[in-house]
Amino acid sequence: MCVCVCVCARMQATSGELTPSSTTATTTTYNNNNNNINNEYQESLLDASEGKHHHHHLHHHLIDENDNEDQKMLLDQGHNSFLQDPVSSLSPSPSALIDHSLSLNHDDSTQQGGKRRGGGVRQMETSQGFSSGSGCIHDNTFLEELKTVLDNRIYILIILGYAAQTFVVGGFAYWGIEYVQGALQLSESTATLSFGSLTVLTGVFGTATGGILLDYLRRKAMKPGTPRKLETKIAAEKATMLLAICSVLSLPCVVIGIGINHPAGFFPMVGLGEFLIFMCLTPINSTVVWITPYEVSPLALAISVLSNHLLGDAISPIIIGEILDYTNRNWRTTFVLMAFWLIWPILLWIPAWSYARSQLRQAEAVGRSKIGLG
C-alpha cells in the first residue's frame, strides 16, 4: 500500500507536477493506508487472542505482535516526516530499506525459531522421547526402564552368574585366612600375608588381562566399515565367549587347589582360579553396557551391582559360617562345597554366549539382505 503512495509521489516529483492539492491528496491516501494498517494490526491481535494464526504481509514480511509495534512507530515517524517533506520522506534510501528488511527478518526468524524450540522440540521430547541413535534420552518412567532391562535374557544370565562368582570370592575374602591357618597349618601372619597378597595380585592382573584380551578379540573380529550396531553385537558375543571360557576353567582350578594340603599346590591353583574369576570383571560390565539401550545402561549397571552384593558377598560369609558349624569346622569340606558354587556361572554364561551368537548371526543376516547379498 505504501509502495503505491511512493510511486505516485515519485511520478509527480519527477514530472514537476507536485502541487499543494496533489500533496494533500497524497497525505490523505497515506492516512487511509495508515488506518488500514492499524485496523489490520487490531485484527491480528484479535486473531492471536482467539488462537488463530493469520499472516499479514507488510513490505513482504511476516508481521507478528512485536513487528506491529515496530511498524506503528515507523509509520508514525514517516507520517510526521511526510508532512514536512513529502517527496524525500516517501523515497527512503536503499541502505535504509535493506537495514530495516534485515532487522525484520532477524526478529521474525528469532521468534519463529524460539517457537519451534519452545514447542516442537518439547513436544517431541515429551510425546515421542528420543531414540538411541539421536543422542538424546527417552522420557520413560522408572518401571518402563526397569522392564526394558529385565526383559533382556543375556543381561539376566550375566548378572546371576556374576553374583554366583562374587559369592565364592566373598567367601574366600572373609574365611580364606582362617582356612589357610586351619587346613594348611600356617601361622596367622604368614596366612594373612600370603593369602592377602594372592588376592590383591590376582585381582589387579586378572582384571587388566580380561580387559586387554577382550579388546584384542573385539578388534580382531571387526572389519573395516562395520556398522555401529553390528559392532556392539560382535563385542557382546566375544565378551560372553570369554566369560564362558573363564568360568569353565576356574572351577577345576579352585576345587583342585582346595584339595591339595600343601601351600605349594594350594596357592598356585587357587591363585589361577581367582585370576580367571577376576578376568571376568571387565567383560561383565562391558557386556551390560553393550546389550542394553544406552538410556537405561546406568540402571542396568546399578541393578548388576545391587544383585551382585545381595546374592553374593553379602550372604556368603553367613552361609559358609553356618556350614562350618554344621560340619564341626571341617574347612576342606566347607570350601569344596563353596567352590562348587562356581558351577552356576558355567550353567548361566554358556547359554548367554549362545544367545549372543544367535543375535549376531541375525544382525549379520539383516545386513547382508540390505545390501543384496543374502
PDB file of N, CA and C in Angstrom, residues 113-197:
ATOM      1  N   GLY A 113      12.066 -19.323  15.449  1.00  0.00           N
ATOM      2  CA  GLY A 113      12.969 -20.344  15.977  1.00  0.00           C
ATOM      3  C   GLY A 113      12.685 -20.629  17.431  1.00  0.00           C
ATOM      4  N   GLY A 114      12.389 -19.541  18.207  1.00  0.00           N
ATOM      5  CA  GLY A 114      12.047 -19.745  19.605  1.00  0.00           C
ATOM      6  C   GLY A 114      10.772 -20.538  19.756  1.00  0.00           C
ATOM      7  N   LYS A 115       9.791 -20.258  18.861  1.00  0.00           N
ATOM      8  CA  LYS A 115       8.552 -21.026  18.927  1.00  0.00           C
ATOM      9  C   LYS A 115       8.795 -22.482  18.606  1.00  0.00           C
ATOM     10  N   ARG A 116       9.658 -22.716  17.588  1.00  0.00           N
ATOM     11  CA  ARG A 116       9.961 -24.109  17.245  1.00  0.00           C
ATOM     12  C   ARG A 116      10.686 -24.792  18.383  1.00  0.00           C
ATOM     13  N   ARG A 117      11.660 -24.073  18.978  1.00  0.00           N
ATOM     14  CA  ARG A 117      12.395 -24.688  20.086  1.00  0.00           C
ATOM     15  C   ARG A 117      11.502 -24.869  21.304  1.00  0.00           C
ATOM     16  N   GLY A 118      10.637 -23.905  21.535  1.00  0.00           N
ATOM     17  CA  GLY A 118       9.815 -23.994  22.729  1.00  0.00           C
ATOM     18  C   GLY A 118       8.650 -24.940  22.588  1.00  0.00           C
ATOM     19  N   GLY A 119       8.173 -25.184  21.358  1.00  0.00           N
ATOM     20  CA  GLY A 119       7.010 -26.030  21.189  1.00  0.00           C
ATOM     21  C   GLY A 119       7.318 -27.365  20.584  1.00  0.00           C
ATOM     22  N   GLY A 120       7.912 -27.327  19.372  1.00  0.00           N
ATOM     23  CA  GLY A 120       8.097 -28.569  18.645  1.00  0.00           C
ATOM     24  C   GLY A 120       9.040 -29.527  19.322  1.00  0.00           C
ATOM     25  N   VAL A 121      10.185 -29.008  19.799  1.00  0.00           N
ATOM     26  CA  VAL A 121      11.161 -29.893  20.414  1.00  0.00           C
ATOM     27  C   VAL A 121      10.642 -30.443  21.721  1.00  0.00           C
ATOM     28  N   ARG A 122      10.013 -29.575  22.521  1.00  0.00           N
ATOM     29  CA  ARG A 122       9.471 -30.070  23.780  1.00  0.00           C
ATOM     30  C   ARG A 122       8.387 -31.101  23.547  1.00  0.00           C
ATOM     31  N   GLN A 123       7.573 -30.865  22.493  1.00  0.00           N
ATOM     32  CA  GLN A 123       6.545 -31.841  22.187  1.00  0.00           C
ATOM     33  C   GLN A 123       7.161 -33.166  21.782  1.00  0.00           C
ATOM     34  N   MET A 124       8.243 -33.127  21.002  1.00  0.00           N
ATOM     35  CA  MET A 124       8.913 -34.358  20.609  1.00  0.00           C
ATOM     36  C   MET A 124       9.513 -35.044  21.817  1.00  0.00           C
ATOM     37  N   GLU A 125      10.060 -34.251  22.765  1.00  0.00           N
ATOM     38  CA  GLU A 125      10.673 -34.842  23.947  1.00  0.00           C
ATOM     39  C   GLU A 125       9.643 -35.552  24.806  1.00  0.00           C
ATOM     40  N   THR A 126       8.479 -34.937  24.978  1.00  0.00           N
ATOM     41  CA  THR A 126       7.516 -35.499  25.912  1.00  0.00           C
ATOM     42  C   THR A 126       6.657 -36.577  25.286  1.00  0.00           C
ATOM     43  N   SER A 127       6.353 -36.436  23.986  1.00  0.00           N
ATOM     44  CA  SER A 127       5.440 -37.393  23.391  1.00  0.00           C
ATOM     45  C   SER A 127       6.148 -38.601  22.806  1.00  0.00           C
ATOM     46  N   GLN A 128       7.276 -38.372  22.134  1.00  0.00           N
ATOM     47  CA  GLN A 128       7.946 -39.454  21.449  1.00  0.00           C
ATOM     48  C   GLN A 128       9.196 -39.909  22.158  1.00  0.00           C
ATOM     49  N   GLY A 129       9.818 -39.093  22.994  1.00  0.00           N
ATOM     50  CA  GLY A 129      11.104 -39.444  23.579  1.00  0.00           C
ATOM     51  C   GLY A 129      12.169 -39.328  22.520  1.00  0.00           C
ATOM     52  N   PHE A 130      13.372 -39.810  22.824  1.00  0.00           N
ATOM     53  CA  PHE A 130      14.469 -39.737  21.895  1.00  0.00           C
ATOM     54  C   PHE A 130      14.970 -41.130  21.630  1.00  0.00           C
ATOM     55  N   SER A 131      15.283 -41.403  20.391  1.00  0.00           N
ATOM     56  CA  SER A 131      15.843 -42.704  20.040  1.00  0.00           C
ATOM     57  C   SER A 131      17.305 -42.746  20.396  1.00  0.00           C
ATOM     58  N   SER A 132      17.844 -43.980  20.473  1.00  0.00           N
ATOM     59  CA  SER A 132      19.247 -44.148  20.851  1.00  0.00           C
ATOM     60  C   SER A 132      20.177 -43.589  19.799  1.00  0.00           C
ATOM     61  N   GLY A 133      19.706 -43.525  18.562  1.00  0.00           N
ATOM     62  CA  GLY A 133      20.578 -43.005  17.528  1.00  0.00           C
ATOM     63  C   GLY A 133      20.679 -41.499  17.511  1.00  0.00           C
ATOM     64  N   SER A 134      19.754 -40.781  18.141  1.00  0.00           N
ATOM     65  CA  SER A 134      19.760 -39.329  18.100  1.00  0.00           C
ATOM     66  C   SER A 134      20.634 -38.714  19.167  1.00  0.00           C
ATOM     67  N   GLY A 135      21.102 -39.509  20.104  1.00  0.00           N
ATOM     68  CA  GLY A 135      21.974 -38.996  21.141  1.00  0.00           C
ATOM     69  C   GLY A 135      21.255 -38.300  22.263  1.00  0.00           C
ATOM     70  N   CYS A 136      19.920 -38.501  22.382  1.00  0.00           N
ATOM     71  CA  CYS A 136      19.163 -37.900  23.446  1.00  0.00           C
ATOM     72  C   CYS A 136      18.527 -39.001  24.286  1.00  0.00           C
ATOM     73  N   ILE A 137      17.736 -38.618  25.269  1.00  0.00           N
ATOM     74  CA  ILE A 137      17.285 -39.544  26.286  1.00  0.00           C
ATOM     75  C   ILE A 137      15.778 -39.727  26.199  1.00  0.00           C
ATOM     76  N   HIS A 138      15.325 -40.971  26.352  1.00  0.00           N
ATOM     77  CA  HIS A 138      13.913 -41.269  26.389  1.00  0.00           C
ATOM     78  C   HIS A 138      13.292 -40.723  27.674  1.00  0.00           C
ATOM     79  N   ASP A 139      12.072 -40.228  27.544  1.00  0.00           N
ATOM     80  CA  ASP A 139      11.343 -39.730  28.705  1.00  0.00           C
ATOM     81  C   ASP A 139      10.442 -40.847  29.217  1.00  0.00           C
ATOM     82  N   ASN A 140      11.056 -41.928  29.728  1.00  0.00           N
ATOM     83  CA  ASN A 140      10.329 -43.085  30.210  1.00  0.00           C
ATOM     84  C   ASN A 140      10.268 -43.061  31.729  1.00  0.00           C
ATOM     85  N   THR A 141       9.287 -43.780  32.272  1.00  0.00           N
ATOM     86  CA  THR A 141       9.178 -43.914  33.714  1.00  0.00           C
ATOM     87  C   THR A 141      10.158 -44.961  34.197  1.00  0.00           C
ATOM     88  N   PHE A 142      10.327 -45.013  35.527  1.00  0.00           N
ATOM     89  CA  PHE A 142      11.257 -45.983  36.102  1.00  0.00           C
ATOM     90  C   PHE A 142      10.811 -47.408  35.815  1.00  0.00           C
ATOM     91  N   LEU A 143       9.508 -47.669  35.907  1.00  0.00           N
ATOM     92  CA  LEU A 143       9.014 -49.019  35.661  1.00  0.00           C
ATOM     93  C   LEU A 143       9.227 -49.439  34.217  1.00  0.00           C
ATOM     94  N   GLU A 144       9.075 -48.500  33.292  1.00  0.00           N
ATOM     95  CA  GLU A 144       9.322 -48.823  31.883  1.00  0.00           C
ATOM     96  C   GLU A 144      10.793 -49.149  31.645  1.00  0.00           C
ATOM     97  N   GLU A 145      11.677 -48.371  32.246  1.00  0.00           N
ATOM     98  CA  GLU A 145      13.101 -48.650  32.096  1.00  0.00           C
ATOM     99  C   GLU A 145      13.474 -49.970  32.765  1.00  0.00           C
ATOM    100  N   LEU A 146      12.873 -50.239  33.932  1.00  0.00           N
ATOM    101  CA  LEU A 146      13.151 -51.494  34.621  1.00  0.00           C
ATOM    102  C   LEU A 146      12.691 -52.682  33.789  1.00  0.00           C
ATOM    103  N   LYS A 147      11.545 -52.564  33.156  1.00  0.00           N
ATOM    104  CA  LYS A 147      11.052 -53.637  32.294  1.00  0.00           C
ATOM    105  C   LYS A 147      11.970 -53.844  31.102  1.00  0.00           C
ATOM    106  N   THR A 148      12.478 -52.749  30.543  1.00  0.00           N
ATOM    107  CA  THR A 148      13.403 -52.857  29.416  1.00  0.00           C
ATOM    108  C   THR A 148      14.663 -53.616  29.809  1.00  0.00           C
ATOM    109  N   VAL A 149      15.159 -53.351  31.005  1.00  0.00           N
ATOM    110  CA  VAL A 149      16.381 -54.025  31.471  1.00  0.00           C
ATOM    111  C   VAL A 149      16.125 -55.497  31.740  1.00  0.00           C
ATOM    112  N   LEU A 150      15.059 -55.798  32.472  1.00  0.00           N
ATOM    113  CA  LEU A 150      14.806 -57.170  32.901  1.00  0.00           C
ATOM    114  C   LEU A 150      14.282 -58.061  31.785  1.00  0.00           C
ATOM    115  N   ASP A 151      13.845 -57.480  30.680  1.00  0.00           N
ATOM    116  CA  ASP A 151      13.399 -58.287  29.540  1.00  0.00           C
ATOM    117  C   ASP A 151      14.563 -58.832  28.721  1.00  0.00           C
ATOM    118  N   ASN A 152      15.778 -58.411  29.040  1.00  0.00           N
ATOM    119  CA  ASN A 152      16.959 -58.845  28.296  1.00  0.00           C
ATOM    120  C   ASN A 152      17.482 -60.152  28.900  1.00  0.00           C
ATOM    121  N   ARG A 153      17.361 -61.257  28.158  1.00  0.00           N
ATOM    122  CA  ARG A 153      17.764 -62.564  28.692  1.00  0.00           C
ATOM    123  C   ARG A 153      19.264 -62.638  28.962  1.00  0.00           C
ATOM    124  N   ILE A 154      20.048 -62.093  28.051  1.00  0.00           N
ATOM    125  CA  ILE A 154      21.501 -62.142  28.232  1.00  0.00           C
ATOM    126  C   ILE A 154      21.894 -61.381  29.491  1.00  0.00           C
ATOM    127  N   TYR A 155      21.259 -60.249  29.720  1.00  0.00           N
ATOM    128  CA  TYR A 155      21.567 -59.456  30.913  1.00  0.00           C
ATOM    129  C   TYR A 155      21.273 -60.246  32.188  1.00  0.00           C
ATOM    130  N   ILE A 156      20.128 -60.897  32.253  1.00  0.00           N
ATOM    131  CA  ILE A 156      19.760 -61.666  33.446  1.00  0.00           C
ATOM    132  C   ILE A 156      20.767 -62.787  33.688  1.00  0.00           C
ATOM    133  N   LEU A 157      21.149 -63.489  32.639  1.00  0.00           N
ATOM    134  CA  LEU A 157      22.115 -64.583  32.794  1.00  0.00           C
ATOM    135  C   LEU A 157      23.473 -64.062  33.249  1.00  0.00           C
ATOM    136  N   ILE A 158      23.863 -62.907  32.730  1.00  0.00           N
ATOM    137  CA  ILE A 158      25.169 -62.341  33.084  1.00  0.00           C
ATOM    138  C   ILE A 158      25.214 -61.966  34.569  1.00  0.00           C
ATOM    139  N   ILE A 159      24.215 -61.241  35.043  1.00  0.00           N
ATOM    140  CA  ILE A 159      24.287 -60.739  36.419  1.00  0.00           C
ATOM    141  C   ILE A 159      24.097 -61.866  37.436  1.00  0.00           C
ATOM    142  N   LEU A 160      23.331 -62.899  37.099  1.00  0.00           N
ATOM    143  CA  LEU A 160      23.191 -64.027  38.027  1.00  0.00           C
ATOM    144  C   LEU A 160      24.501 -64.812  38.136  1.00  0.00           C
ATOM    145  N   GLY A 161      25.166 -65.016  37.004  1.00  0.00           N
ATOM    146  CA  GLY A 161      26.472 -65.672  37.056  1.00  0.00           C
ATOM    147  C   GLY A 161      27.494 -64.833  37.800  1.00  0.00           C
ATOM    148  N   TYR A 162      27.409 -63.529  37.625  1.00  0.00           N
ATOM    149  CA  TYR A 162      28.308 -62.613  38.334  1.00  0.00           C
ATOM    150  C   TYR A 162      28.095 -62.706  39.852  1.00  0.00           C
ATOM    151  N   ALA A 163      26.838 -62.783  40.270  1.00  0.00           N
ATOM    152  CA  ALA A 163      26.539 -62.911  41.702  1.00  0.00           C
ATOM    153  C   ALA A 163      27.070 -64.230  42.265  1.00  0.00           C
ATOM    154  N   ALA A 164      26.978 -65.300  41.471  1.00  0.00           N
ATOM    155  CA  ALA A 164      27.495 -66.594  41.932  1.00  0.00           C
ATOM    156  C   ALA A 164      29.007 -66.545  42.103  1.00  0.00           C
ATOM    157  N   GLN A 165      29.705 -65.910  41.181  1.00  0.00           N
ATOM    158  CA  GLN A 165      31.155 -65.759  41.327  1.00  0.00           C
ATOM    159  C   GLN A 165      31.500 -64.920  42.553  1.00  0.00           C
ATOM    160  N   THR A 166      30.766 -63.860  42.759  1.00  0.00           N
ATOM    161  CA  THR A 166      31.033 -62.992  43.899  1.00  0.00           C
ATOM    162  C   THR A 166      30.760 -63.712  45.216  1.00  0.00           C
ATOM    163  N   PHE A 167      29.817 -64.641  45.203  1.00  0.00           N
ATOM    164  CA  PHE A 167      29.561 -65.460  46.394  1.00  0.00           C
ATOM    165  C   PHE A 167      30.836 -66.199  46.812  1.00  0.00           C
ATOM    166  N   VAL A 168      31.523 -66.796  45.837  1.00  0.00           N
ATOM    167  CA  VAL A 168      32.748 -67.545  46.131  1.00  0.00           C
ATOM    168  C   VAL A 168      33.874 -66.594  46.533  1.00  0.00           C
ATOM    169  N   VAL A 169      34.033 -65.512  45.802  1.00  0.00           N
ATOM    170  CA  VAL A 169      35.094 -64.552  46.121  1.00  0.00           C
ATOM    171  C   VAL A 169      34.876 -63.950  47.506  1.00  0.00           C
ATOM    172  N   GLY A 170      33.627 -63.607  47.829  1.00  0.00           N
ATOM    173  CA  GLY A 170      33.334 -63.064  49.149  1.00  0.00           C
ATOM    174  C   GLY A 170      33.617 -64.063  50.260  1.00  0.00           C
ATOM    175  N   GLY A 171      33.309 -65.337  49.999  1.00  0.00           N
ATOM    176  CA  GLY A 171      33.607 -66.360  50.995  1.00  0.00           C
ATOM    177  C   GLY A 171      35.099 -66.526  51.211  1.00  0.00           C
ATOM    178  N   PHE A 172      35.862 -66.496  50.117  1.00  0.00           N
ATOM    179  CA  PHE A 172      37.320 -66.568  50.246  1.00  0.00           C
ATOM    180  C   PHE A 172      37.858 -65.354  51.004  1.00  0.00           C
ATOM    181  N   ALA A 173      37.358 -64.196  50.693  1.00  0.00           N
ATOM    182  CA  ALA A 173      37.866 -62.982  51.334  1.00  0.00           C
ATOM    183  C   ALA A 173      37.597 -62.988  52.836  1.00  0.00           C
ATOM    184  N   TYR A 174      36.461 -63.532  53.258  1.00  0.00           N
ATOM    185  CA  TYR A 174      36.098 -63.500  54.675  1.00  0.00           C
ATOM    186  C   TYR A 174      36.730 -64.656  55.455  1.00  0.00           C
ATOM    187  N   TRP A 175      36.711 -65.856  54.889  1.00  0.00           N
ATOM    188  CA  TRP A 175      37.157 -67.046  55.609  1.00  0.00           C
ATOM    189  C   TRP A 175      38.491 -67.601  55.118  1.00  0.00           C
ATOM    190  N   GLY A 176      39.051 -67.016  54.074  1.00  0.00           N
ATOM    191  CA  GLY A 176      40.249 -67.597  53.464  1.00  0.00           C
ATOM    192  C   GLY A 176      41.444 -67.679  54.402  1.00  0.00           C
ATOM    193  N   ILE A 177      41.700 -66.639  55.167  1.00  0.00           N
ATOM    194  CA  ILE A 177      42.869 -66.630  56.057  1.00  0.00           C
ATOM    195  C   ILE A 177      42.713 -67.691  57.156  1.00  0.00           C
ATOM    196  N   GLU A 178      41.509 -67.797  57.691  1.00  0.00           N
ATOM    197  CA  GLU A 178      41.292 -68.830  58.706  1.00  0.00           C
ATOM    198  C   GLU A 178      41.406 -70.228  58.097  1.00  0.00           C
ATOM    199  N   TYR A 179      40.988 -70.375  56.844  1.00  0.00           N
ATOM    200  CA  TYR A 179      41.132 -71.679  56.182  1.00  0.00           C
ATOM    201  C   TYR A 179      42.606 -72.047  56.036  1.00  0.00           C
ATOM    202  N   VAL A 180      43.430 -71.083  55.620  1.00  0.00           N
ATOM    203  CA  VAL A 180      44.863 -71.346  55.456  1.00  0.00           C
ATOM    204  C   VAL A 180      45.491 -71.711  56.796  1.00  0.00           C
ATOM    205  N   GLN A 181      45.065 -71.030  57.833  1.00  0.00           N
ATOM    206  CA  GLN A 181      45.593 -71.354  59.149  1.00  0.00           C
ATOM    207  C   GLN A 181      45.162 -72.756  59.607  1.00  0.00           C
ATOM    208  N   GLY A 182      43.878 -73.076  59.421  1.00  0.00           N
ATOM    209  CA  GLY A 182      43.367 -74.341  59.926  1.00  0.00           C
ATOM    210  C   GLY A 182      43.709 -75.526  59.049  1.00  0.00           C
ATOM    211  N   ALA A 183      43.563 -75.392  57.719  1.00  0.00           N
ATOM    212  CA  ALA A 183      43.771 -76.525  56.822  1.00  0.00           C
ATOM    213  C   ALA A 183      45.244 -76.721  56.479  1.00  0.00           C
ATOM    214  N   LEU A 184      46.003 -75.647  56.312  1.00  0.00           N
ATOM    215  CA  LEU A 184      47.415 -75.756  55.904  1.00  0.00           C
ATOM    216  C   LEU A 184      48.365 -75.570  57.086  1.00  0.00           C
ATOM    217  N   GLN A 185      47.812 -75.283  58.230  1.00  0.00           N
ATOM    218  CA  GLN A 185      48.613 -75.163  59.449  1.00  0.00           C
ATOM    219  C   GLN A 185      49.691 -74.077  59.335  1.00  0.00           C
ATOM    220  N   LEU A 186      49.294 -72.916  58.822  1.00  0.00           N
ATOM    221  CA  LEU A 186      50.211 -71.777  58.745  1.00  0.00           C
ATOM    222  C   LEU A 186      49.901 -70.804  59.872  1.00  0.00           C
ATOM    223  N   SER A 187      50.928 -70.010  60.230  1.00  0.00           N
ATOM    224  CA  SER A 187      50.732 -69.013  61.271  1.00  0.00           C
ATOM    225  C   SER A 187      49.798 -67.906  60.767  1.00  0.00           C
ATOM    226  N   GLU A 188      49.272 -67.134  61.697  1.00  0.00           N
ATOM    227  CA  GLU A 188      48.342 -66.076  61.304  1.00  0.00           C
ATOM    228  C   GLU A 188      49.002 -65.035  60.425  1.00  0.00           C
ATOM    229  N   SER A 189      50.228 -64.632  60.767  1.00  0.00           N
ATOM    230  CA  SER A 189      50.934 -63.629  59.963  1.00  0.00           C
ATOM    231  C   SER A 189      51.242 -64.157  58.564  1.00  0.00           C
ATOM    232  N   THR A 190      51.716 -65.395  58.491  1.00  0.00           N
ATOM    233  CA  THR A 190      52.031 -65.975  57.176  1.00  0.00           C
ATOM    234  C   THR A 190      50.774 -66.164  56.343  1.00  0.00           C
ATOM    235  N   ALA A 191      49.718 -66.635  56.959  1.00  0.00           N
ATOM    236  CA  ALA A 191      48.454 -66.829  56.236  1.00  0.00           C
ATOM    237  C   ALA A 191      47.903 -65.495  55.735  1.00  0.00           C
ATOM    238  N   THR A 192      47.956 -64.475  56.587  1.00  0.00           N
ATOM    239  CA  THR A 192      47.444 -63.159  56.182  1.00  0.00           C
ATOM    240  C   THR A 192      48.245 -62.589  55.034  1.00  0.00           C
ATOM    241  N   LEU A 193      49.572 -62.623  55.137  1.00  0.00           N
ATOM    242  CA  LEU A 193      50.421 -62.056  54.093  1.00  0.00           C
ATOM    243  C   LEU A 193      50.289 -62.827  52.784  1.00  0.00           C
ATOM    244  N   SER A 194      50.324 -64.142  52.854  1.00  0.00           N
ATOM    245  CA  SER A 194      50.302 -64.952  51.631  1.00  0.00           C
ATOM    246  C   SER A 194      48.943 -64.880  50.933  1.00  0.00           C
ATOM    247  N   PHE A 195      47.886 -65.100  51.690  1.00  0.00           N
ATOM    248  CA  PHE A 195      46.557 -65.110  51.060  1.00  0.00           C
ATOM    249  C   PHE A 195      46.133 -63.698  50.645  1.00  0.00           C
ATOM    250  N   GLY A 196      46.469 -62.694  51.458  1.00  0.00           N
ATOM    251  CA  GLY A 196      46.139 -61.322  51.080  1.00  0.00           C
ATOM    252  C   GLY A 196      46.868 -60.870  49.828  1.00  0.00           C
ATOM    253  N   SER A 197      48.166 -61.202  49.747  1.00  0.00           N
ATOM    254  CA  SER A 197      48.945 -60.845  48.550  1.00  0.00           C
ATOM    255  C   SER A 197      48.408 -61.553  47.323  1.00  0.00           C
TER     256      SER A 197
END
